[in-house]
Short mmCIF file of C-alpha atoms and ligand atoms in Angstrom, two decimals:
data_model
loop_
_atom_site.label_atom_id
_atom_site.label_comp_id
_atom_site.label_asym_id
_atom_site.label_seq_id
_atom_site.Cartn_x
_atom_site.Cartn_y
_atom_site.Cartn_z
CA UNK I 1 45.60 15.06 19.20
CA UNK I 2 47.79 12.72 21.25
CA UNK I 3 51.12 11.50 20.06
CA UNK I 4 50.81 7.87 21.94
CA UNK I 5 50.28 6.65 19.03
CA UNK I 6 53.40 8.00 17.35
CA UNK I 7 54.98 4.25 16.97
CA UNK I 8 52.22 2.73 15.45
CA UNK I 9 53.94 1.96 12.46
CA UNK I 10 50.50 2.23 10.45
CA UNK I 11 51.04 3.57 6.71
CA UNK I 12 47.57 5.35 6.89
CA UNK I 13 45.62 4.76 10.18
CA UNK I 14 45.89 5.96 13.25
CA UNK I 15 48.16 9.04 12.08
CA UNK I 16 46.20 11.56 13.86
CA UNK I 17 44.64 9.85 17.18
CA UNK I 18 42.18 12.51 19.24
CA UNK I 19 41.07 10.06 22.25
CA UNK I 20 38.00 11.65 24.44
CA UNK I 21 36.72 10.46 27.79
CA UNK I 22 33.51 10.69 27.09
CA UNK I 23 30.93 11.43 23.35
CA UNK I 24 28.17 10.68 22.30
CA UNK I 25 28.78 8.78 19.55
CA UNK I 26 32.47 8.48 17.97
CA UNK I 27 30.94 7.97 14.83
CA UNK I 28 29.14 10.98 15.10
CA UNK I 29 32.10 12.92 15.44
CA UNK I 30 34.37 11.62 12.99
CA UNK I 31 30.96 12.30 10.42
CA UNK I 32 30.93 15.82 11.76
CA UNK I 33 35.05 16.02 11.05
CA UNK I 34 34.56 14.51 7.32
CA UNK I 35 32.49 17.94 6.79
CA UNK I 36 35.70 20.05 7.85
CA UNK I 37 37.70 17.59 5.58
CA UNK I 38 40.07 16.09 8.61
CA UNK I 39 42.95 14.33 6.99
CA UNK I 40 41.89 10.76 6.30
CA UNK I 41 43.03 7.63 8.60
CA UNK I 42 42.33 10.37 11.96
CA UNK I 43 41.10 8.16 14.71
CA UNK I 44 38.82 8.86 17.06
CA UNK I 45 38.20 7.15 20.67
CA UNK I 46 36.40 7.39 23.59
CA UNK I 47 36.29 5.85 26.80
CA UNK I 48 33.15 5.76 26.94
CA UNK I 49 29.59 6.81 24.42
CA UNK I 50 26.80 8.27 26.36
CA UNK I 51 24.64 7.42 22.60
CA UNK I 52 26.58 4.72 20.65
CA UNK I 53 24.71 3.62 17.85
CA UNK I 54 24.45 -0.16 16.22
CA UNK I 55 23.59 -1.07 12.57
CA UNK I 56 19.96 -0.58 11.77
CA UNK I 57 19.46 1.80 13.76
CA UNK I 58 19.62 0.13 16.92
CA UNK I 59 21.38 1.65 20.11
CA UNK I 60 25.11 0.17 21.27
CA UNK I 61 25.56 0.03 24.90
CA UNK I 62 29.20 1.88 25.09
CA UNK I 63 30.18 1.97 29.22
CA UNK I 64 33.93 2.16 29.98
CA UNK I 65 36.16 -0.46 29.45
CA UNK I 66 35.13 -0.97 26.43
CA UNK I 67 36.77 0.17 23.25
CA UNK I 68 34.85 2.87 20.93
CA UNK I 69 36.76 3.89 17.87
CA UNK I 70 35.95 5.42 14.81
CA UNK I 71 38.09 5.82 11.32
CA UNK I 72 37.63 8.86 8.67
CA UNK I 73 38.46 7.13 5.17
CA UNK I 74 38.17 8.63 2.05
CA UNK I 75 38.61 5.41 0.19
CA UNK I 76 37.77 6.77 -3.96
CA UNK I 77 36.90 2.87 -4.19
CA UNK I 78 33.36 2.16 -6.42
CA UNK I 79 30.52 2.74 -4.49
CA UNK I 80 29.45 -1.09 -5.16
CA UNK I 81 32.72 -1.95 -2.95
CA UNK I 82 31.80 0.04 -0.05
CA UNK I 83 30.49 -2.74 1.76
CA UNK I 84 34.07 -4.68 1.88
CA UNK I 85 35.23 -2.01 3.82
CA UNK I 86 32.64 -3.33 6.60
CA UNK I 87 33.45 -6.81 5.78
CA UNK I 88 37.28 -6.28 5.84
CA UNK I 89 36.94 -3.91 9.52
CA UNK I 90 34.91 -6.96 10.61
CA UNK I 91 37.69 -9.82 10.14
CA UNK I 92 40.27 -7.16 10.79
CA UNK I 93 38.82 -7.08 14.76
CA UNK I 94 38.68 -10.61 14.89
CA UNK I 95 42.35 -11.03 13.91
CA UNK I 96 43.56 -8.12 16.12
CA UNK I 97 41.74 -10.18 19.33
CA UNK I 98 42.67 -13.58 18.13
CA UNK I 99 46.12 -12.10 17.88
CA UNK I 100 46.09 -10.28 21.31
CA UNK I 101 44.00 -13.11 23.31
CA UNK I 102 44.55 -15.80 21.90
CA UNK I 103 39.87 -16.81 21.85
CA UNK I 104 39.00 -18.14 18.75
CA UNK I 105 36.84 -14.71 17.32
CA UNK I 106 34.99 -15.13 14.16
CA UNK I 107 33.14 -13.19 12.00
CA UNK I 108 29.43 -13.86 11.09
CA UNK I 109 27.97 -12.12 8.11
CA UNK I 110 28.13 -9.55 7.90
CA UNK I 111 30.81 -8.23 10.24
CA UNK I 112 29.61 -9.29 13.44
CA UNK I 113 32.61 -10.75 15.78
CA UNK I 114 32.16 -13.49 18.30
CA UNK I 115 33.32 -16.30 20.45
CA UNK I 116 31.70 -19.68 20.51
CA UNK I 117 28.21 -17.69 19.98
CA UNK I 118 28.82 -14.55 22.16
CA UNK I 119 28.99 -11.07 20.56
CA UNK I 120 32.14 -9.64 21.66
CA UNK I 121 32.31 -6.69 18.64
CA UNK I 122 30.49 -4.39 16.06
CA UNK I 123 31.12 -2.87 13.15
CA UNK I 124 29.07 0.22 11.73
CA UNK I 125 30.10 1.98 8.69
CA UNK I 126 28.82 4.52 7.67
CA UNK I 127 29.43 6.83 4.13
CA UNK I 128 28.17 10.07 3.41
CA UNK I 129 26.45 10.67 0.02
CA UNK I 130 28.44 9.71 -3.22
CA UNK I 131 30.91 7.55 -0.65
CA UNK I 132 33.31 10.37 -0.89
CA UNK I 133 33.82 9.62 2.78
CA UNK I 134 32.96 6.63 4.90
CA UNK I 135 33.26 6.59 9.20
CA UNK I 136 34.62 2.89 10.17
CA UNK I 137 33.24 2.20 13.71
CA UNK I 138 34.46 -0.41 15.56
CA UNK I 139 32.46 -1.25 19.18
CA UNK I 140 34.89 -3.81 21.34
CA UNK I 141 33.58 -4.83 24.08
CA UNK I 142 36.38 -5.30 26.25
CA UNK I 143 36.71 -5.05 29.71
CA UNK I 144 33.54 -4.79 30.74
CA UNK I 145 31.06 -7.14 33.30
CA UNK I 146 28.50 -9.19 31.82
CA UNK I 147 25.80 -7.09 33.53
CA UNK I 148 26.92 -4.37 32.13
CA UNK I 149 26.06 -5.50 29.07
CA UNK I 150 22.63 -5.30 26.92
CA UNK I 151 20.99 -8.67 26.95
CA UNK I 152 19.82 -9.56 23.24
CA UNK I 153 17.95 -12.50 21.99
CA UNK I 154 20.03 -14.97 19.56
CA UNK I 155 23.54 -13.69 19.78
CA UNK I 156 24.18 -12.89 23.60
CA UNK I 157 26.62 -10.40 24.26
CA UNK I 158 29.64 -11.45 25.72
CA UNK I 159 32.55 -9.52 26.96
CA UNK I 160 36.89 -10.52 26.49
CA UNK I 161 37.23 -9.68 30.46
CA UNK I 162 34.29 -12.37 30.81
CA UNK I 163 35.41 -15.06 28.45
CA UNK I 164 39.27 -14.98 29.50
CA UNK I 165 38.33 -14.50 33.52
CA UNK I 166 40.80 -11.23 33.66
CA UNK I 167 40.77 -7.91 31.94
CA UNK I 168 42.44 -7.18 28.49
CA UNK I 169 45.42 -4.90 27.72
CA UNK I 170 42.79 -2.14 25.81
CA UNK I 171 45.44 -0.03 24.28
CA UNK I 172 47.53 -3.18 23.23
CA UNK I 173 44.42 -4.08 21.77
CA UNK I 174 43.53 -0.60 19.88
CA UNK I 175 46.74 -0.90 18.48
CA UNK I 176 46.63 -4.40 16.96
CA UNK I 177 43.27 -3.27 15.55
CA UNK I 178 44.55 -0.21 14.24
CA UNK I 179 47.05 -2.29 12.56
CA UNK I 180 44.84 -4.97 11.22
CA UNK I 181 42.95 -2.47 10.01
CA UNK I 182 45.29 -0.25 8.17
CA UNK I 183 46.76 -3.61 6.22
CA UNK I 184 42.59 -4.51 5.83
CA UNK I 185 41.98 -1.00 4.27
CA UNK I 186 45.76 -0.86 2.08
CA UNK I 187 44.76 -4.79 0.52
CA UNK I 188 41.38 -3.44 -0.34
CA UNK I 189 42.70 -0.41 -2.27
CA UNK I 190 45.29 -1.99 -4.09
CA UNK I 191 44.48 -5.79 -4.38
CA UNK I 192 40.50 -5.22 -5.47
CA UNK I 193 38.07 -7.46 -3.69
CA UNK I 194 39.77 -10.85 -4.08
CA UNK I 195 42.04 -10.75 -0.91
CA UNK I 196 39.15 -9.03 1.59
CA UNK I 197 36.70 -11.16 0.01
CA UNK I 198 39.43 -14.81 1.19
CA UNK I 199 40.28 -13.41 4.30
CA UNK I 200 36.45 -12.93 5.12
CA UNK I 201 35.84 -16.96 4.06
CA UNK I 202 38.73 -17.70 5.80
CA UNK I 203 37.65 -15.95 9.27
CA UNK I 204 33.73 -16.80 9.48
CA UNK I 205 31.72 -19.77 10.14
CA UNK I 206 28.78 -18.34 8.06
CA UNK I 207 29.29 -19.99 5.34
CA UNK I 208 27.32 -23.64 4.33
CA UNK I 209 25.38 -23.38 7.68
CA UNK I 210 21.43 -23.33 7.72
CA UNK I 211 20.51 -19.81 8.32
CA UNK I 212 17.46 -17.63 8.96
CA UNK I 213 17.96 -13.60 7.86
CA UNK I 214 15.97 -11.18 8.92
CA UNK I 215 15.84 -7.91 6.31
CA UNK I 216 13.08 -4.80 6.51
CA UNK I 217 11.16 -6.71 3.89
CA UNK I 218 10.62 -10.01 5.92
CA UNK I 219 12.57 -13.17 7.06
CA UNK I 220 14.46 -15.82 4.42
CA UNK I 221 15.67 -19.14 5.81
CA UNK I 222 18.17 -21.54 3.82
CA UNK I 223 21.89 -22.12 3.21
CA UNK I 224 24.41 -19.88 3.19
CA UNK I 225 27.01 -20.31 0.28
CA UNK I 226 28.96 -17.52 -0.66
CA UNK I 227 29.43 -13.97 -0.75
CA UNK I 228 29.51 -12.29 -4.08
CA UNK I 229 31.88 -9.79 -5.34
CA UNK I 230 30.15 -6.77 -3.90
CA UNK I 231 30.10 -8.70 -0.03
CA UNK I 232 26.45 -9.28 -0.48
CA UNK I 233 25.19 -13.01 0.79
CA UNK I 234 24.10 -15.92 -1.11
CA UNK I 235 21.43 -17.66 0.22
CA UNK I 236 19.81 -21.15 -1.22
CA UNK I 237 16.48 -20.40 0.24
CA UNK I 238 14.81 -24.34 1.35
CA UNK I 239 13.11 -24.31 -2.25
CA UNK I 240 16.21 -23.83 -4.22
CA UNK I 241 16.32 -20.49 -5.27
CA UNK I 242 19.26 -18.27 -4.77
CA UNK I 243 18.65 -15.15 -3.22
CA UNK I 244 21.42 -12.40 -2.80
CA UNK I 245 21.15 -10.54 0.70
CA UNK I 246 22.20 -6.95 0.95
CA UNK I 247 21.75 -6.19 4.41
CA UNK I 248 20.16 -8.08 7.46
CA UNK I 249 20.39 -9.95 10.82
CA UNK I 250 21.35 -13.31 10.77
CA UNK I 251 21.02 -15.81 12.61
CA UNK I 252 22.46 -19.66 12.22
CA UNK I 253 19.24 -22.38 12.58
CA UNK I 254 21.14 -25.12 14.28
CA UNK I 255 19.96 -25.96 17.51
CA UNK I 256 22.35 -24.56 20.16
CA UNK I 257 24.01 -21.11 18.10
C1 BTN N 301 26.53 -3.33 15.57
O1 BTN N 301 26.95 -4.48 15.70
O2 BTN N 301 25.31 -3.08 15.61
C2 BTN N 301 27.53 -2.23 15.31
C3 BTN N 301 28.04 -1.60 16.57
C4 BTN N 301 29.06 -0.50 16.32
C5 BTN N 301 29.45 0.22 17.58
C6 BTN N 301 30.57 1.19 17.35
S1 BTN N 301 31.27 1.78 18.86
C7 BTN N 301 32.17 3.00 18.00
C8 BTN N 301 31.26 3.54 16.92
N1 BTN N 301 30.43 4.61 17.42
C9 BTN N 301 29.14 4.29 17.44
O3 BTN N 301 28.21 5.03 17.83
N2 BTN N 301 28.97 3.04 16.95
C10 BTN N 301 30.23 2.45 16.55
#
């Protein structure tokens, strides 16, 4: 445990910090601490993940300079809200760089961060059966050189040391997200979905753009209009019916994003 932290001012995250040089995976360990019950809102960093992991089980490219965090929650929410968690980690890393750099980050369903079409940041929650606990990670990628970084078809990834032309304050910037993400995680518990759910509208450009998603099950194309309550997305496929998208990639059809 490291007591850098000790001024965070966060009500709930970031009260226990343990910050290694190198894991695996963060999220791995913070899963491993939910088994020996660590106190919930315990942080975990490293400087850099030798097997970082990405949503559908794709691998995150994790070299130093980046930032890798994970959060232990034990959020007693309805298991149908879990997914705002994600949603509400996503727009709370946006905010945190907007706030620290000033670049325009938004999110793109469903907690995807980026800057005029770059990836800069990843989200990957994961909960253990029941949702008793769920593991927030939070991928940043930072200070790091473009060829460091995975190339990936649609959505290049992008780094803040690339798109500002200088390298980031990292632990000013783990401690705005910490932040963000402690005031994310309080409106959740004690506002219900309505606040996450704005704040989400309010920080993507997702919404009422032509989109194609790609699920297990096969590919949809159409118009994105909403989120429901539970943070799923509403498409209007091209023939007018609405389908409601749990989880998938997604990708904006205009020409040029
Ligand atoms: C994605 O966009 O696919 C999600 C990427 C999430 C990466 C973060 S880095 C910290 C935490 N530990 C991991 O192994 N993954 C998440």
């Amino acid at each position: 445990m490291i007591d850098r932290f000790a001024d965070l001012g966060t009500r709930l995250i970031g009260r226990y910090v343990r910050w290694h040089e190198s894991l695996p995976s963060t999220n791995d360990l913070a899963v491993q601490l939910t088994e020996v019950s660590a106190p919930e809102g315990t942080v975990i960093l490293a400087d850099e993940q030798t097997a970082g992991r990405g949503r559908r089980g794709r691998s995150w490219t994790s070299p130093r300079g980046g930032i890798w965090l994970s959060v232990i929650l034990r959020p007693e929410l309805p298991l149908e809200r879990v997914p705002l968690l994600g949603l509400g980690a996503g727009v709370a890393t946006a905010r945190a760089i907007r706030e620290l750099t000033g670049l325009p980050a938004r999110v793109k369903w469903p907690n995807d961060v980026l800057v005029d079409g770059g990836k800069i940041a990843g989200i990957l929650a994961e909960a253990t059966a029941g949702a008793e606990w769920v593991v927030v990670g939070v991928g940043i990628n930072a200070n790091i050189a473009l060829a460091a970084l995975p190339v990936i078809e649609g959505y290049p990834a992008t780094s803040l040391q690339a798109l500002l032309g200088h390298p980031v304050d990292r632990e000013g910037l783990i401690r705005a997200v910490l932040r963000e993400l402690d005031r994310a995680y309080a409106e959740l518990k004690s506002g219900g979905t309505g606040p996450t759910l704005r704040r989400w509208r309010e920080t993507t450009d997702t919404l009422g753009r032509s989109v194609r998603v790609e699920m297990p099950d096969g590919a949809i194309e159409g118009t994105a209009l909403d989120l429901d309550e539970a943070g799923a997305l509403l498409v209007r496929l091209d023939g007018g019916e609405i389908r409601r998208v749990v989880a998938g990639d997604l990708r904006l059809r205009e020409p040029g994003r």
